[in-house]
Tab-separated table of C-alpha atoms in Angstrom:
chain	number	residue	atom	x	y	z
A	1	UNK	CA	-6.638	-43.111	24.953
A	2	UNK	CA	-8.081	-41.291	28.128
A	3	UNK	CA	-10.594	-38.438	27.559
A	4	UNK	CA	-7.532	-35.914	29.182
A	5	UNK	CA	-4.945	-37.250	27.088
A	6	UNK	CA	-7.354	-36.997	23.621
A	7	UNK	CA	-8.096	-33.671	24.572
A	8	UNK	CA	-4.501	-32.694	25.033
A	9	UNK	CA	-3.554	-33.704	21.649
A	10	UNK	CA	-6.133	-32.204	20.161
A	11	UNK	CA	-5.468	-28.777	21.769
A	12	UNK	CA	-1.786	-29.447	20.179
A	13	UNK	CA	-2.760	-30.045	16.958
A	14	UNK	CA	-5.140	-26.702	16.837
A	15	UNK	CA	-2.045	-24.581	18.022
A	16	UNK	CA	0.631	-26.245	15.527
A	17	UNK	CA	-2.096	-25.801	12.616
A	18	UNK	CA	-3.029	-21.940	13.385
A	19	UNK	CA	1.001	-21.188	13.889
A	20	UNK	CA	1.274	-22.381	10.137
A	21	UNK	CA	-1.912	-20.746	9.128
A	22	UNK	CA	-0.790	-17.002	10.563
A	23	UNK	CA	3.011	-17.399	8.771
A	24	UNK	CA	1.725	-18.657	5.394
A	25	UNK	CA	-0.129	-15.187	4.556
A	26	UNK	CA	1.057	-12.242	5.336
A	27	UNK	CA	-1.647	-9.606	4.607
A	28	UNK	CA	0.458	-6.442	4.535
A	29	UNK	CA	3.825	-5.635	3.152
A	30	UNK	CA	5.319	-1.853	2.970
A	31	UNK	CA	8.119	0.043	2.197
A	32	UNK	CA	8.790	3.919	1.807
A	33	UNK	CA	9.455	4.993	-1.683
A	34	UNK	CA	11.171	7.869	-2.929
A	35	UNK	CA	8.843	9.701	-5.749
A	36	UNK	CA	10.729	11.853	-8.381
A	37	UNK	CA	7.736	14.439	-8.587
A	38	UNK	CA	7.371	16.430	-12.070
A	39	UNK	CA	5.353	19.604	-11.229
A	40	UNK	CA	3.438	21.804	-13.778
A	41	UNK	CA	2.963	24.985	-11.606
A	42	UNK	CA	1.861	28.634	-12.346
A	43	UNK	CA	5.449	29.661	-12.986
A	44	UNK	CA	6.749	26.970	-14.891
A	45	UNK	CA	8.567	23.388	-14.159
A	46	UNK	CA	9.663	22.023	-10.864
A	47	UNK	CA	10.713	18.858	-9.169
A	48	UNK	CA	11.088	17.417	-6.096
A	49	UNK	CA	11.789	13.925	-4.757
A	50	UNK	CA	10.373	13.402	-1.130
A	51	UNK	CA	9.789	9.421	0.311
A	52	UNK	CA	5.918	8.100	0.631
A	53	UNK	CA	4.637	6.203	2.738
A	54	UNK	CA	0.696	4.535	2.410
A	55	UNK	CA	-0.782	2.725	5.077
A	56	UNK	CA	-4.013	1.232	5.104
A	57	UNK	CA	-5.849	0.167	8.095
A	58	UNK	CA	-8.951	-2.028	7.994
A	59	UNK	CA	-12.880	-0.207	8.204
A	60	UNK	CA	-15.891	-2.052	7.722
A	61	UNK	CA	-15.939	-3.691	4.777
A	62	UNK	CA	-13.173	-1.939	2.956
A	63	UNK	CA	-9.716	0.074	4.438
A	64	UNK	CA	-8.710	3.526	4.900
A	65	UNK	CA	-5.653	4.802	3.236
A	66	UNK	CA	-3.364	6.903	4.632
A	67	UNK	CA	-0.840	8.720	2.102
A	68	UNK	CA	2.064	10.606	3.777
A	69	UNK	CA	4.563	12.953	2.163
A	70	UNK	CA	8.353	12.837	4.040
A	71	UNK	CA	9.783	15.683	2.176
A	72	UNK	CA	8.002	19.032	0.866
A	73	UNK	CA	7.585	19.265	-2.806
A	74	UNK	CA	6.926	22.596	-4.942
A	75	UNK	CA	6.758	25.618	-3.767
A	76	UNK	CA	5.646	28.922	-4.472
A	77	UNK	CA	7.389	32.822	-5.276
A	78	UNK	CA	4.426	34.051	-2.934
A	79	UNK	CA	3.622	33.445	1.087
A	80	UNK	CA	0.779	31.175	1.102
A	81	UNK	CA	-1.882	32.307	3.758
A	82	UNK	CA	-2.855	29.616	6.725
A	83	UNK	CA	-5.496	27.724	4.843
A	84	UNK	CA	-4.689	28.999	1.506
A	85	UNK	CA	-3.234	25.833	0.205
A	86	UNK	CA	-5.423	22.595	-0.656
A	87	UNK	CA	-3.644	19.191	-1.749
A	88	UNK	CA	-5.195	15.840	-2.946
A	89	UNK	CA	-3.897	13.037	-4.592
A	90	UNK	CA	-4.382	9.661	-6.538
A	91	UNK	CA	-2.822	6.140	-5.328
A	92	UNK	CA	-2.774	3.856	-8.017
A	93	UNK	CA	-4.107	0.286	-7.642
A	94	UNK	CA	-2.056	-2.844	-9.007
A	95	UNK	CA	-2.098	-6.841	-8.733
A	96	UNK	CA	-5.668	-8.271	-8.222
A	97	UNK	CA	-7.194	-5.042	-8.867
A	98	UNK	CA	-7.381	-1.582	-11.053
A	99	UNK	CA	-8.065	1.991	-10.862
A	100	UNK	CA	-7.204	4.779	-8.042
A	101	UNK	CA	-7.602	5.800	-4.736
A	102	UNK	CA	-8.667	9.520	-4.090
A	103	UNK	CA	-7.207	10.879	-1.168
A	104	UNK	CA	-7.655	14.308	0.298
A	105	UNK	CA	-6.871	15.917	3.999
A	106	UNK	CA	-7.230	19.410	5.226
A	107	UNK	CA	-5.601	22.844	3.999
A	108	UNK	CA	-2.344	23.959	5.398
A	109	UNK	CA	-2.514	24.844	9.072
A	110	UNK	CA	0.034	27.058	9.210
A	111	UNK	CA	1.306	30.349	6.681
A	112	UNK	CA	4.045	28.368	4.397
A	113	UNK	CA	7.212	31.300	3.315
A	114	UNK	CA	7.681	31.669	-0.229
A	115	UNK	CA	10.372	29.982	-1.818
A	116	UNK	CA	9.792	27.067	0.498
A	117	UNK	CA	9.115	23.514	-0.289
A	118	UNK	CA	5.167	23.254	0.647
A	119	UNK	CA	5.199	20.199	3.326
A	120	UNK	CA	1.524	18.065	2.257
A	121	UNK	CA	-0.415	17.217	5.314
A	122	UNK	CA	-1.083	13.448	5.665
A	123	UNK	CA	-4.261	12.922	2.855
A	124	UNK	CA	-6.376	10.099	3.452
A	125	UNK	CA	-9.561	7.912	1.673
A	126	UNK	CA	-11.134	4.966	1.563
A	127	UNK	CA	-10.571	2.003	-0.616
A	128	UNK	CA	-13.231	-1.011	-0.895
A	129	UNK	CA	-11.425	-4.217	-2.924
A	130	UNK	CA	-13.590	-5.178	-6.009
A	131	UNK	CA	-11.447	-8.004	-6.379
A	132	UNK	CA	-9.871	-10.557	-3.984
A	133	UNK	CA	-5.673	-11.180	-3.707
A	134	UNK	CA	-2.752	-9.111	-3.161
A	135	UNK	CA	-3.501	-5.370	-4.321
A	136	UNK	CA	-0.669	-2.641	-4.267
A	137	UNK	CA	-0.930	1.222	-3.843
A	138	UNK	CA	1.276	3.230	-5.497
A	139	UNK	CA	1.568	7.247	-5.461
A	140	UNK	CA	-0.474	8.354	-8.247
A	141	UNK	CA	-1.075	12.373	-9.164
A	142	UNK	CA	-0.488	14.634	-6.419
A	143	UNK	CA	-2.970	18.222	-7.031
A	144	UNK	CA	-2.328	21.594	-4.858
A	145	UNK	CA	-4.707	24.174	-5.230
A	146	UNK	CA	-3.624	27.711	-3.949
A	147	UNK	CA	-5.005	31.431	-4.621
A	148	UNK	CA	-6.539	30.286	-7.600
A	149	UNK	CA	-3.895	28.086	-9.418
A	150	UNK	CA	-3.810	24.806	-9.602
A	151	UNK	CA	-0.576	23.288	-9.588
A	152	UNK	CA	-0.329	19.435	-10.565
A	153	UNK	CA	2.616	16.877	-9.913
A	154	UNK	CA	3.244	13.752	-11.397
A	155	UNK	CA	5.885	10.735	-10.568
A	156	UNK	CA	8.263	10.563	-12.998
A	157	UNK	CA	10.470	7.971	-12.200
A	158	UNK	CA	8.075	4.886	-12.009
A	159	UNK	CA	8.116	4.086	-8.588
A	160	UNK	CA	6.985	0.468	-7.024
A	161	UNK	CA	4.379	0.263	-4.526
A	162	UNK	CA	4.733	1.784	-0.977
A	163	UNK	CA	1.922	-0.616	0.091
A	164	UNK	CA	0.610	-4.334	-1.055
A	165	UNK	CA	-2.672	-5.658	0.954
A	166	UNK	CA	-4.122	-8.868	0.920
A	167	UNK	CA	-7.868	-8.563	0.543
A	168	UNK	CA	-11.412	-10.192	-0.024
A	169	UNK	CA	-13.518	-8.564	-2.220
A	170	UNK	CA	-17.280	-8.006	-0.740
A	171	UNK	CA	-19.242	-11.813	-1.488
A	172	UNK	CA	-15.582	-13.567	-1.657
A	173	UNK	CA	-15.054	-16.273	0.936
A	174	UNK	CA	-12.778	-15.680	3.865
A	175	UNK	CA	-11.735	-11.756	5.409
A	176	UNK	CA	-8.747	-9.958	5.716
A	177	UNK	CA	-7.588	-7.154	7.469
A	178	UNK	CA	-4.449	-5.568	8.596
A	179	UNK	CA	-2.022	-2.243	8.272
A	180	UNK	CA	1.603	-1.919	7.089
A	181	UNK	CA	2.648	-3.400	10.742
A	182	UNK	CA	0.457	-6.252	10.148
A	183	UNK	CA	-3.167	-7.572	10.836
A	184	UNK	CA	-5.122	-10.708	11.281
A	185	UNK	CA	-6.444	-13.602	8.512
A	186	UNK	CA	-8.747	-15.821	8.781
A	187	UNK	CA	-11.970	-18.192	7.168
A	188	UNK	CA	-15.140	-18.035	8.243
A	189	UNK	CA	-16.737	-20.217	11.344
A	190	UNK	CA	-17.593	-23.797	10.126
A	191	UNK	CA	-19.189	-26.786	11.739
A	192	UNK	CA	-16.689	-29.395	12.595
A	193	UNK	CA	-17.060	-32.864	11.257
A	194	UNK	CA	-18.922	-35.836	13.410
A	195	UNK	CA	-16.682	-38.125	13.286
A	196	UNK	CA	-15.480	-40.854	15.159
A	197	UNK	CA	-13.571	-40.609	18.868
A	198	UNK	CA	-10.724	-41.991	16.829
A	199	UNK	CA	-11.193	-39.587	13.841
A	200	UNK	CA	-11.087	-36.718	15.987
A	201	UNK	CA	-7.737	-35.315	15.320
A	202	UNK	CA	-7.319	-36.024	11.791
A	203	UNK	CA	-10.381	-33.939	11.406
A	204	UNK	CA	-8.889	-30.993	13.546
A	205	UNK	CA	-5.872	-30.972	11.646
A	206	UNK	CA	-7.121	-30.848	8.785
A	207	UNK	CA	-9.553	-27.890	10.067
A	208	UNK	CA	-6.831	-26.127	11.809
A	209	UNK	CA	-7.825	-22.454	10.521
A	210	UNK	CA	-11.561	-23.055	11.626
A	211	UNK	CA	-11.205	-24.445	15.281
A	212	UNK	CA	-8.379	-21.610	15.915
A	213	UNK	CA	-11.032	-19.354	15.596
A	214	UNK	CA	-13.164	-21.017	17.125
A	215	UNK	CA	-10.585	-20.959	20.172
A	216	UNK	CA	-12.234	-21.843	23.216
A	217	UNK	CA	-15.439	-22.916	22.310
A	218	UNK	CA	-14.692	-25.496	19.784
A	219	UNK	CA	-12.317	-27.108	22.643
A	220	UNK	CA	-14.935	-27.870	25.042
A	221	UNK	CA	-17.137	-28.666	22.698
A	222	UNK	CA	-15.054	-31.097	21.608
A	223	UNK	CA	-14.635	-32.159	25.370
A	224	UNK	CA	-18.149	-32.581	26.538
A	225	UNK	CA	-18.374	-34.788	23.329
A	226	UNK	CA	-16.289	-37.411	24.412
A	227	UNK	CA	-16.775	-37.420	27.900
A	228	UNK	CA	-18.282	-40.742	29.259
A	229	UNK	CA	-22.613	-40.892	29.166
């Protein structure tokens, strides 16, 4: 086989083998999901369902969380002042790993009525994976803090994660990253194998992840290696 044609094939092979690599693992899924909140508040019980939606964007060595309330929830008998009102929140971690996400944003920009449903500005934090695999986010304890009271709301109908990641815990091997819409996945660079002329593209398809990151490079490396001396 001519040094063109070898090369050709072996470009072939790289694309075929990344195309499976990107479609096998997806490293974001998420959905918005309606949370039945149960609010203890200065003037007794209230409740309020309003869709949430977490997104979580890749940053450094860990991801920033985005929590975002559709509907308004509470509300109080009193006309809350512009910055009067402060909200924060838990998102609770499932799958690979455990624990919460704190997630806080600014006070309301705006005076809010009374007797209206108090609309939470987007809260956000940042989350670094302890453990490597598929980790959800659901809404956790929401907190509002307003002219002095403390008002805290909690979901009461068990509601599934708005958000599932795919991620590599600091020291693991490989490196995710991605949002709801999606992101990229890959292993780290690796030598390829000296084989053989003939060997050649058994050993890039069996290396498909590594030389589709190494793109470029790895093809005319693999080029000036089998030219004629």
């Amino acid at each position: 086989m001519s040094n063109r044609k070898r090369t050709a094939a072996l470009v072939t092979v790289a694309a075929l083998a990344g195309s499976v690599v990107w479609t096998a693992a997806p490293v974001a899924t998420a959905q918005v999901v309606d949370v039945n909140y149960a609010c203890k508040t200065p003037i007794g019980d209230k409740s309020a369902v309003s869709p949430i939606d977490i997104k979580g964007v890749k940053s450094g060595s860990g991801y920033r969380i985005t929590m975002s309330w559709q509907k308004g929830v509470s509300s109080s008998p009193v006309e809350l002042g512009k910055g009067s009102m402060n909200p924060s929140a838990t998102i609770t971690l499932g799958g690979a790993d455990s624990g919460t996400v704190a997630v806080t944003g600014p006070a309301n920009q705006a005076a809010i009525p009374e007797n209206t449903p108090i609309k939470i500005n987007d809260l956000s934090g940042t989350y670094t994976p302890r453990k490597s695999g598929k980790v959800t986010f659901t809404a956790g304890t929401l907190t509002i803090k307003a002219l002095g009271t403390t008002t805290t709301c909690t979901p009461a109908n068990s509601p599934g994660p708005s958000l599932t990641l795919d991620v590599t815990a600091a020291g693991g091997t490989g490196g995710t990253g991605g949002s709801a819409s999606g992101g990229s996945d890959g292993s780290g660079g690796a030598a390829l194998p000296r084989t053989g002329p003939e060997d050649s593209a058994v050993a890039l398809g069996t290396l498909g992840g590594t030389v589709l990151l190494l793109g470029a490079a790895g093809t005319l490396w693999l080029t000036r290696r089998n030219q004629p001396r």
